Amino acid sequence: MRSIAENPISGGTLFEGPLKRDHFVSPHSPSVSSHIVSESSGRSSAMYILLTLGLLGSFAKAFPTLDQRATDPESLAIWGYGTNTTGGAGAATSSIYTVHNYNEFKTALNNGGAPNAAKIIYIDGVISGSTLADGTPATQAYFARNTVYNWDLYLQSFNATYKAELAASSDPADAEKLALLNAQGTARSAAAVEQKKQVYIKIGANTSIIGKKDATVARVEEIALAIDSTTNVIFQDFEVYSPIDLFPEWDPTDGSTGNWNSAYDAISVIKSTNVWIDHLSVSDTNHPDSDEPTVFGHKVQRHDGAIDITDGSDLVTVSFTKIFNHDKTNLLGGSDSKTTDRGKLRVTFYGNHWQNSQQRSPRVRFGTVHTFNNYFEGSLAEPHALIYYLGMGINSTIISEANSFDIAGPADANAAADYVIGQYKGHVFSDNRSMVNGAFPDLEAVAKKKYDSAKAAEVAAAAAAGRAVAEWATYDYTDQTTLPTYFYRQKKAEDVKKWVLDNAGHGKL
């Protein structure tokens, strides 16, 4: 048996159960139940090692040795593709920080001029990007102070009829109005740059950011946490309030009717590897996009993703995290044209709770996602009307196992199953006994039907236009997927809801 040191993803890892599967079996196979283990004891104690020993300043000991991992899978602190993430393990005493505000947080991340050296940062209090270094509020007016930006004028700048009237006028005052309207796009961009300087913060390599065990509150708010072009990062056991984009952009060319776009994810993983996100609570708090006005036929978007993973990032685990009251939740792969993402974007989701997530839980392009034992809770009613959960994007593979979905509104489980799958040019999806509204509909049949319909529409459109069929539509749907070979223990779908509600989110370690 090869050790994990020799191969971080395959070989040397175990799957609990009497039969090892190289490919997915049908949800109706009699062998399925032998791979789904009910645990009365809850999470493995290994998941607690990280925080307990870290608080004693012995963070390096929180992780078993590679030899231990190879011979004793129960010693793993992390399951999934992010298994080898160690974060700030081994940090010197001088690189272990407790922070109470944004200034202290940035100082800790700098780590005495060594931002990529091992460090552990404990959050004790509210780390807010809405306050400037001198303690004054970071407001829209502050960021736009050196521009002519005005929200009402920005909206008016898209009124072609009004601008034509101003252009036709001989009144100098109208010429000034027109010039002011024409300057709004540039002014918005300049103000947005100023806001980004305040709220966008990059996390260095070999970093663990953890909510302090005895903190009354451990929260990051109005900050875009960017794991950008780095490696080996852990976020664990704190709240995240998504940053509000004070200068959202209207793009009339985005889609058939235009769209609003926001600049900031709560957490972004960009060009990075070995990341573990565990026991977070991520939301739009009291400022959901559902409360925003409808302008140009679309709700104004003040938030982008909750946790987005893009640009060739790889080897990521998201576990026991609650994401709620959010629209575009988890995007994996930022563009259909980003073919360099092939073979990367390997992400594991387990034990997570999506509550009132409207879409992208996740949406996947090019990557391979293993999603098991998660609980999805939503409704077709406003203000957080569900669009879909699992988005099959171009060249993606989604492996779903024993997830639980509760969707209020559909007449029955088969109708609800239609909202589990979103079709975005993807043709590879398998499911192993996931539960929808208390029953077990055939999610693979739903995925196949949606892909076949999208494929037929593309073939017809190509024939009508006299062009070649797009590459994505040249494949046949398949439910044949290869399971990851890392060790993981799986619960029965019937037990997932209670287990996740008991364990997901901050404060539940």
Coordinates of C-alpha atoms in Angstrom, one line a residue:
M1 CA 0.0 0.0 0.0
R2 CA 1.4 3.4 -1.0
S3 CA 1.4 6.1 1.6
I4 CA -0.4 9.4 1.2
A5 CA 3.0 11.1 1.0
E6 CA 3.5 9.3 -2.3
N7 CA 0.2 10.2 -3.7
P8 CA -2.0 12.8 -2.0
I9 CA -5.2 11.7 -3.7
S10 CA -5.1 8.0 -4.6
G11 CA -3.5 5.0 -3.0
G12 CA -3.1 4.5 0.7
T13 CA -6.6 5.8 1.6
L14 CA -9.5 3.6 2.5
F15 CA -13.2 3.6 2.0
E16 CA -15.2 2.1 4.9
G17 CA -17.3 -0.9 3.9
P18 CA -16.8 -4.5 2.9
L19 CA -16.6 -3.7 -0.8
K20 CA -14.4 -1.2 -2.6
R21 CA -16.0 0.5 -5.6
D22 CA -14.0 1.6 -8.6
H23 CA -17.1 3.1 -10.3
F24 CA -20.4 4.3 -9.0
V25 CA -23.2 1.7 -8.7
S26 CA -26.8 2.4 -9.5
P27 CA -28.9 3.8 -6.7
H28 CA -31.0 0.7 -7.1
S29 CA -28.1 -1.7 -6.7
P30 CA -28.4 -4.1 -3.7
S31 CA -24.7 -3.3 -2.8
V32 CA -25.4 0.3 -2.0
S33 CA -26.4 -0.1 1.6
S34 CA -23.2 -1.9 2.4
H35 CA -21.3 1.4 1.8
I36 CA -23.5 3.6 3.9
V37 CA -22.7 3.5 7.6
S38 CA -24.9 4.9 10.3
E39 CA -22.9 6.4 13.2
S40 CA -24.5 7.1 16.5
S41 CA -21.4 8.8 17.9
G42 CA -21.4 11.7 15.4
R43 CA -18.2 13.1 14.1
S44 CA -14.9 11.4 14.4
S45 CA -12.9 12.8 17.4
A46 CA -10.1 13.6 14.9
M47 CA -12.1 16.6 13.7
Y48 CA -11.7 18.1 17.2
I49 CA -7.9 17.7 17.4
L50 CA -7.2 20.7 15.2
L51 CA -8.7 23.3 17.5
T52 CA -7.9 21.7 20.9
L53 CA -4.2 21.4 20.4
G54 CA -3.9 24.6 18.5
L55 CA -5.2 26.5 21.5
L56 CA -2.3 25.1 23.5
G57 CA 0.2 26.4 21.0
S58 CA 1.0 22.9 19.7
F59 CA -0.8 23.3 16.5
A60 CA 1.7 21.1 14.6
K61 CA 0.6 18.1 16.7
A62 CA -3.0 18.6 15.6
F63 CA -2.2 16.7 12.5
P64 CA -1.1 13.0 12.4
T65 CA 2.1 12.1 10.6
L66 CA 1.9 10.9 7.0
D67 CA 2.7 7.4 8.2
Q68 CA -0.2 7.5 10.7
R69 CA -2.5 8.8 7.9
A70 CA -1.5 5.9 5.7
T71 CA -2.1 3.2 8.3
D72 CA -4.9 4.8 10.4
P73 CA -7.5 6.7 8.3
E74 CA -9.5 7.5 11.5
S75 CA -6.6 9.8 12.5
L76 CA -7.3 12.1 9.5
A77 CA -8.5 15.6 10.7
I78 CA -9.8 16.3 7.2
W79 CA -11.6 14.1 4.7
G80 CA -11.7 14.7 1.0
Y81 CA -9.5 16.3 -1.6
G82 CA -8.2 18.8 0.9
T83 CA -6.8 16.0 3.1
N84 CA -3.2 17.2 3.1
T85 CA -4.0 20.7 4.2
T86 CA -2.1 21.7 7.4
G87 CA -2.5 25.5 7.4
G88 CA -0.4 27.1 10.1
A89 CA 0.8 23.8 11.7
G90 CA 4.2 24.2 13.2
A91 CA 3.9 28.0 13.6
A92 CA 6.4 29.6 16.0
T93 CA 5.0 31.1 19.2
S94 CA 5.7 34.5 17.7
S95 CA 3.4 33.7 14.8
I96 CA 0.3 32.8 16.8
Y97 CA -2.0 35.7 17.1
T98 CA -5.3 36.6 18.7
V99 CA -7.0 39.5 16.9
H100 CA -9.9 41.8 17.8
N101 CA -10.2 44.2 14.9
Y102 CA -9.3 44.7 11.2
N103 CA -6.0 46.4 11.9
E104 CA -4.8 43.6 14.1
F105 CA -6.0 41.1 11.5
K106 CA -4.0 42.7 8.7
T107 CA -1.0 42.9 11.0
A108 CA -1.3 39.2 11.8
L109 CA -1.6 38.2 8.2
N110 CA 1.6 40.2 7.4
N111 CA 3.3 38.0 10.1
G112 CA 6.2 40.3 10.7
G113 CA 7.0 40.7 7.0
A114 CA 6.7 36.9 6.4
P115 CA 3.1 36.5 5.1
N116 CA 3.7 33.0 3.7
A117 CA 5.4 31.6 6.8
A118 CA 3.3 29.3 9.1
K119 CA 0.9 31.3 11.3
I120 CA -2.3 30.8 13.3
I121 CA -4.7 33.6 13.8
Y122 CA -7.5 33.3 16.4
I123 CA -10.5 35.6 15.9
D124 CA -11.9 37.1 19.1
G125 CA -14.5 39.7 18.2
V126 CA -15.8 41.3 15.0
I127 CA -13.2 41.9 12.3
S128 CA -15.0 44.5 10.1
G129 CA -13.9 46.1 6.9
S130 CA -16.5 48.8 7.3
T131 CA -14.1 50.8 9.5
L132 CA -11.1 52.6 8.2
A133 CA -7.7 52.4 9.9
D134 CA -8.4 55.7 11.8
G135 CA -11.7 54.3 13.1
T136 CA -14.0 56.3 10.8
P137 CA -16.8 54.5 8.8
A138 CA -15.9 53.3 5.3
T139 CA -19.0 54.6 3.5
Q140 CA -20.1 54.8 -0.1
A141 CA -19.5 58.6 0.0
Y142 CA -15.9 58.0 1.3
F143 CA -15.0 55.7 -1.5
A144 CA -16.6 58.0 -4.2
R145 CA -15.2 61.2 -2.6
N146 CA -12.9 62.0 -5.5
T147 CA -15.4 61.1 -8.3
V148 CA -18.6 62.5 -9.6
Y149 CA -20.4 59.1 -9.0
N150 CA -24.0 59.3 -8.0
W151 CA -26.3 56.2 -7.9
D152 CA -29.3 57.9 -9.5
L153 CA -27.2 59.5 -12.2
Y154 CA -25.6 56.2 -12.8
L155 CA -28.9 54.6 -13.5
Q156 CA -30.0 57.5 -15.6
S157 CA -26.8 57.1 -17.7
F158 CA -28.4 54.1 -19.3
N159 CA -31.5 56.0 -20.5
A160 CA -30.7 56.4 -24.2
T161 CA -33.8 58.5 -24.9
Y162 CA -33.0 61.0 -22.2
K163 CA -29.4 61.3 -23.3
A164 CA -30.5 61.8 -26.9
E165 CA -32.7 64.7 -25.8
L166 CA -29.9 66.3 -23.9
A167 CA -27.5 65.9 -26.9
A168 CA -30.1 67.6 -29.2
S169 CA -30.5 70.5 -26.8
S170 CA -28.7 73.8 -27.4
D171 CA -28.9 74.7 -23.7
P172 CA -25.4 74.6 -22.1
A173 CA -26.9 73.3 -18.9
D174 CA -28.1 70.2 -20.8
A175 CA -24.6 69.7 -22.2
E176 CA -23.3 69.7 -18.6
K177 CA -25.9 67.2 -17.6
L178 CA -25.0 64.9 -20.5
A179 CA -21.3 65.1 -19.7
L180 CA -22.1 64.2 -16.1
L181 CA -24.1 61.2 -17.1
N182 CA -21.4 60.1 -19.5
A183 CA -18.9 60.2 -16.7
Q184 CA -20.8 57.9 -14.4
G185 CA -19.3 54.6 -15.7
T186 CA -15.8 55.8 -15.2
A187 CA -16.7 57.3 -11.8
R188 CA -18.3 54.0 -10.7
S189 CA -15.2 52.1 -11.6
A190 CA -12.9 54.5 -9.8
A191 CA -15.0 54.4 -6.6
A192 CA -15.1 50.6 -6.9
V193 CA -11.3 50.5 -6.9
E194 CA -11.2 52.5 -3.7
Q195 CA -13.6 50.1 -2.0
K196 CA -11.6 47.1 -3.1
K197 CA -8.5 48.6 -1.5
Q198 CA -10.4 48.5 1.8
V199 CA -12.3 45.2 1.7
Y200 CA -10.3 42.8 -0.5
I201 CA -7.6 41.0 1.6
K202 CA -5.3 38.2 0.4
I203 CA -4.5 35.4 2.7
G204 CA -0.9 34.1 2.6
A205 CA 0.3 30.5 2.5
N206 CA 0.5 28.2 5.5
T207 CA -2.3 30.1 7.4
S208 CA -4.9 28.9 9.8
I209 CA -7.7 31.4 10.7
I210 CA -9.8 30.0 13.6
G211 CA -12.5 31.4 15.8
K212 CA -11.2 31.6 19.4
K213 CA -12.8 28.9 21.5
D214 CA -14.1 31.1 24.3
A215 CA -14.9 34.2 22.2
T216 CA -18.4 35.7 22.6
V217 CA -18.4 36.4 18.9
A218 CA -15.9 35.4 16.2
R219 CA -16.9 37.1 13.0
V220 CA -15.5 38.5 9.8
E221 CA -17.7 41.1 8.1
E222 CA -17.5 43.5 5.1
I223 CA -14.3 41.8 4.0
A224 CA -13.6 39.7 0.9
L225 CA -11.4 36.9 2.1
A226 CA -9.3 36.0 -0.9
I227 CA -7.2 32.8 -0.9
D228 CA -5.5 34.0 -4.0
S229 CA -2.4 32.4 -5.7
T230 CA -1.4 30.6 -2.6
T231 CA -1.5 27.2 -0.8
N232 CA -2.2 25.5 2.4
V233 CA -4.9 27.5 4.1
I234 CA -7.5 26.6 6.8
F235 CA -10.6 28.6 7.8
Q236 CA -12.4 27.2 10.8
D237 CA -15.1 28.0 13.3
F238 CA -16.2 31.6 12.7
E239 CA -18.9 33.6 11.1
V240 CA -18.6 35.4 7.7
Y241 CA -21.0 38.2 6.7
S242 CA -20.7 38.7 3.0
P243 CA -19.3 42.1 1.9
I244 CA -21.7 44.5 0.3
D245 CA -20.6 45.9 -3.1
L246 CA -21.4 49.6 -2.8
F247 CA -20.9 50.1 -6.5
P248 CA -22.6 47.2 -8.4
E249 CA -22.3 47.3 -12.2
W250 CA -25.1 47.1 -14.7
D251 CA -24.1 45.2 -17.8
P252 CA -26.8 45.5 -20.6
T253 CA -24.8 42.9 -22.7
D254 CA -24.8 40.2 -20.0
G255 CA -27.4 37.7 -21.1
S256 CA -30.4 38.5 -23.3
T257 CA -31.8 41.2 -21.0
G258 CA -28.7 42.4 -19.1
N259 CA -27.6 41.7 -15.5
W260 CA -26.3 43.3 -12.4
N261 CA -22.9 42.1 -11.3
S262 CA -21.2 42.4 -7.9
A263 CA -17.4 42.3 -7.4
Y264 CA -17.0 40.5 -4.1
D265 CA -17.3 36.9 -2.9
A266 CA -17.4 36.3 0.9
I267 CA -14.6 33.8 0.3
S268 CA -12.8 33.2 -2.9
V269 CA -10.3 30.5 -3.7
I270 CA -8.3 31.6 -6.8
K271 CA -5.3 29.8 -8.3
S272 CA -4.7 28.1 -5.0
T273 CA -4.3 24.5 -3.7
N274 CA -4.8 22.6 -0.4
V275 CA -7.6 24.5 1.2
W276 CA -9.9 23.4 4.1
I277 CA -13.0 25.4 5.0
D278 CA -14.6 24.0 8.0
H279 CA -17.4 24.9 10.4
L280 CA -18.1 28.4 9.1
S281 CA -21.4 30.2 9.0
V282 CA -21.7 32.3 5.8
S283 CA -24.6 34.6 5.0
D284 CA -25.7 38.0 3.7
T285 CA -26.9 38.7 7.2
N286 CA -29.4 41.7 7.3
H287 CA -28.6 42.8 3.7
P288 CA -29.8 40.0 1.3
D289 CA -30.1 40.8 -2.3
S290 CA -33.7 39.8 -2.1
D291 CA -34.3 43.2 -0.3
E292 CA -32.7 45.2 -3.1
P293 CA -34.9 47.0 -5.6
T294 CA -35.6 45.7 -9.1
V295 CA -33.9 48.0 -11.7
F296 CA -33.9 47.3 -15.4
G297 CA -36.0 44.2 -14.8
H298 CA -33.5 42.6 -12.4
K299 CA -32.8 42.7 -8.7
V300 CA -29.7 44.8 -7.9
Q301 CA -26.9 42.5 -6.9
R302 CA -24.8 43.6 -3.9
H303 CA -23.2 40.2 -3.3
D304 CA -21.5 37.7 -5.5
G305 CA -20.5 34.2 -4.3
A306 CA -20.4 32.8 -0.8
I307 CA -17.5 30.5 -1.4
D308 CA -16.3 30.5 -5.0
I309 CA -13.4 28.3 -6.2
T310 CA -11.9 29.2 -9.6
D311 CA -8.9 29.6 -11.9
G312 CA -7.3 26.2 -11.5
S313 CA -7.6 25.9 -7.8
D314 CA -7.4 22.3 -6.6
L315 CA -7.5 19.9 -3.6
V316 CA -10.2 21.7 -1.6
T317 CA -12.5 20.4 1.2
V318 CA -15.5 22.3 2.4
S319 CA -17.0 20.6 5.5
F320 CA -19.6 21.3 8.2
T321 CA -20.3 24.8 6.9
K322 CA -23.7 26.5 6.9
I323 CA -24.4 28.9 4.0
F324 CA -27.8 30.6 4.2
N325 CA -29.9 33.4 2.7
H326 CA -27.7 33.8 -0.3
D327 CA -28.3 33.8 -4.1
K328 CA -25.2 32.6 -6.0
T329 CA -23.5 30.4 -3.5
N330 CA -20.7 28.2 -4.8
L331 CA -19.2 28.7 -8.2
L332 CA -16.5 26.2 -9.3
G333 CA -14.9 27.3 -12.5
G334 CA -15.4 30.9 -13.7
S335 CA -15.8 30.5 -17.5
D336 CA -16.8 28.0 -20.1
S337 CA -13.6 29.0 -22.0
K338 CA -11.2 28.3 -19.1
T339 CA -10.1 24.9 -20.5
T340 CA -6.9 25.1 -18.4
D341 CA -9.2 24.1 -15.5
R342 CA -9.4 20.6 -16.8
G343 CA -7.9 18.1 -14.3
K344 CA -8.1 20.6 -11.5
L345 CA -10.9 22.0 -9.4
R346 CA -11.2 18.8 -7.3
V347 CA -13.4 19.7 -4.4
T348 CA -15.1 17.7 -1.7
F349 CA -18.3 18.9 0.1
Y350 CA -19.6 17.0 3.1
G351 CA -21.6 17.8 6.2
N352 CA -22.7 21.2 4.9
H353 CA -26.0 22.9 5.3
W354 CA -27.4 25.1 2.5
Q355 CA -30.4 27.0 3.7
N356 CA -32.2 29.3 1.3
S357 CA -29.4 29.1 -1.2
Q358 CA -31.0 30.0 -4.6
Q359 CA -28.5 28.5 -7.0
R360 CA -24.9 27.2 -7.4
S361 CA -24.7 24.7 -4.5
P362 CA -22.4 24.2 -6.3
R363 CA -22.3 25.0 -10.0
V364 CA -19.3 23.2 -11.6
R365 CA -17.2 23.8 -14.7
F366 CA -14.4 21.4 -15.7
G367 CA -13.9 20.2 -12.1
T368 CA -14.7 17.1 -10.2
V369 CA -16.9 17.5 -7.2
H370 CA -17.6 14.8 -4.6
T371 CA -20.6 15.9 -2.5
F372 CA -21.9 13.6 0.2
N373 CA -24.0 13.8 3.4
N374 CA -25.0 17.4 2.9
Y375 CA -28.4 18.9 3.8
F376 CA -30.1 21.2 1.4
E377 CA -33.1 23.2 2.7
G378 CA -35.0 25.5 0.4
S379 CA -38.3 26.7 -1.0
L380 CA -39.8 27.8 -4.3
A381 CA -41.4 30.8 -2.6
E382 CA -39.9 34.3 -2.4
P383 CA -37.8 35.9 -1.1
H384 CA -35.2 33.1 -1.6
A385 CA -36.9 31.1 -4.4
L386 CA -34.8 28.1 -5.3
I387 CA -33.6 27.9 -8.9
Y388 CA -31.5 24.7 -8.6
Y389 CA -28.9 23.1 -6.3
L390 CA -26.3 21.1 -8.3
G391 CA -25.2 22.8 -11.5
M392 CA -23.8 20.5 -14.2
G393 CA -21.4 22.8 -16.1
I394 CA -19.2 22.1 -19.1
N395 CA -16.8 19.2 -18.8
S396 CA -17.7 18.8 -15.1
T397 CA -18.1 15.6 -13.0
I398 CA -20.5 15.6 -10.0
I399 CA -20.5 12.6 -7.7
S400 CA -23.4 12.8 -5.3
E401 CA -23.9 10.4 -2.4
A402 CA -26.5 10.2 0.3
N403 CA -27.4 13.9 0.4
S404 CA -30.7 15.1 1.8
F405 CA -32.9 17.7 0.1
D406 CA -36.0 19.3 1.6
I407 CA -37.7 21.6 -0.9
A408 CA -41.0 23.3 0.0
G409 CA -43.5 23.9 -2.8
P410 CA -43.3 21.0 -5.2
A411 CA -46.3 18.6 -5.3
D412 CA -44.2 15.5 -4.7
A413 CA -40.6 14.2 -4.5
N414 CA -40.4 13.7 -8.3
A415 CA -41.4 17.3 -8.9
A416 CA -38.9 18.4 -6.3
A417 CA -36.1 16.4 -7.9
D418 CA -36.3 18.6 -10.9
Y419 CA -34.9 21.5 -8.8
V420 CA -32.0 19.5 -7.6
I421 CA -30.3 19.5 -11.0
G422 CA -29.3 22.6 -13.0
Q423 CA -28.1 22.0 -16.6
Y424 CA -25.3 24.1 -18.0
K425 CA -23.7 22.0 -20.7
G426 CA -22.6 19.2 -18.3
H427 CA -23.0 15.5 -19.1
V428 CA -21.5 13.6 -16.2
F429 CA -23.5 13.0 -13.0
S430 CA -24.0 10.1 -10.7
D431 CA -26.0 9.8 -7.5
N432 CA -26.0 7.2 -4.8
R433 CA -29.2 7.1 -2.9
S434 CA -29.8 10.8 -2.1
M435 CA -33.1 11.6 -0.5
V436 CA -35.5 14.3 -1.8
N437 CA -38.5 15.3 0.3
G438 CA -38.4 12.0 2.2
A439 CA -38.3 9.8 -0.9
F440 CA -35.6 8.5 -3.3
P441 CA -36.3 9.8 -6.8
D442 CA -34.0 8.9 -9.6
L443 CA -31.7 12.0 -9.8
E444 CA -29.6 10.4 -12.5
A445 CA -32.7 10.2 -14.7
V446 CA -33.4 13.9 -14.1
A447 CA -29.8 14.8 -15.0
K448 CA -30.0 12.7 -18.2
K449 CA -33.3 14.2 -19.3
K450 CA -32.0 17.8 -18.8
Y451 CA -28.7 17.1 -20.6
D452 CA -30.4 15.3 -23.5
S453 CA -32.8 18.2 -23.9
A454 CA -30.0 20.8 -23.9
K455 CA -28.0 18.7 -26.3
A456 CA -30.9 18.4 -28.7
A457 CA -31.5 22.1 -28.6
E458 CA -27.9 22.8 -29.5
V459 CA -27.9 20.2 -32.3
A460 CA -31.0 21.8 -33.8
A461 CA -29.6 25.4 -33.4
A462 CA -26.3 24.3 -35.1
A463 CA -28.2 22.7 -38.0
A464 CA -30.4 25.8 -38.5
A465 CA -27.4 28.1 -38.5
G466 CA -25.3 25.9 -40.7
R467 CA -22.5 25.6 -38.1
A468 CA -20.7 22.8 -36.2
V469 CA -22.3 21.5 -33.0
A470 CA -20.6 22.9 -29.9
E471 CA -18.1 20.4 -28.5
W472 CA -20.0 20.0 -25.2
A473 CA -23.0 18.6 -27.1
T474 CA -21.0 15.9 -28.8
Y475 CA -21.1 13.7 -25.7
D476 CA -23.7 11.3 -24.4
Y477 CA -24.8 11.6 -20.8
T478 CA -23.1 9.2 -18.4
D479 CA -23.6 8.2 -14.8
Q480 CA -20.3 6.3 -14.8
T481 CA -18.0 8.1 -12.4
T482 CA -14.9 7.0 -10.5
L483 CA -15.1 7.5 -6.7
P484 CA -12.2 9.3 -5.0
T485 CA -10.1 6.8 -3.2
Y486 CA -9.5 8.9 0.0
F487 CA -10.9 7.6 3.2
Y488 CA -14.3 8.8 4.2
R489 CA -17.2 7.5 6.3
Q490 CA -20.7 8.0 5.0
K491 CA -24.0 8.2 6.8
K492 CA -27.4 7.0 5.5
A493 CA -29.4 9.8 3.8
E494 CA -32.2 9.3 6.3
D495 CA -29.8 10.3 9.1
V496 CA -28.1 13.3 7.3
K497 CA -30.6 16.1 8.2
K498 CA -30.3 15.7 12.0
W499 CA -26.5 15.1 11.8
V500 CA -25.9 18.2 9.7
L501 CA -28.1 20.4 11.8
D502 CA -26.3 19.2 14.9
N503 CA -22.9 19.9 13.5
A504 CA -22.8 22.4 10.7
G505 CA -21.8 26.0 11.3
H506 CA -19.6 28.0 13.7
G507 CA -19.6 27.2 17.4
K508 CA -20.2 23.5 16.9
L509 CA -16.8 22.0 17.2

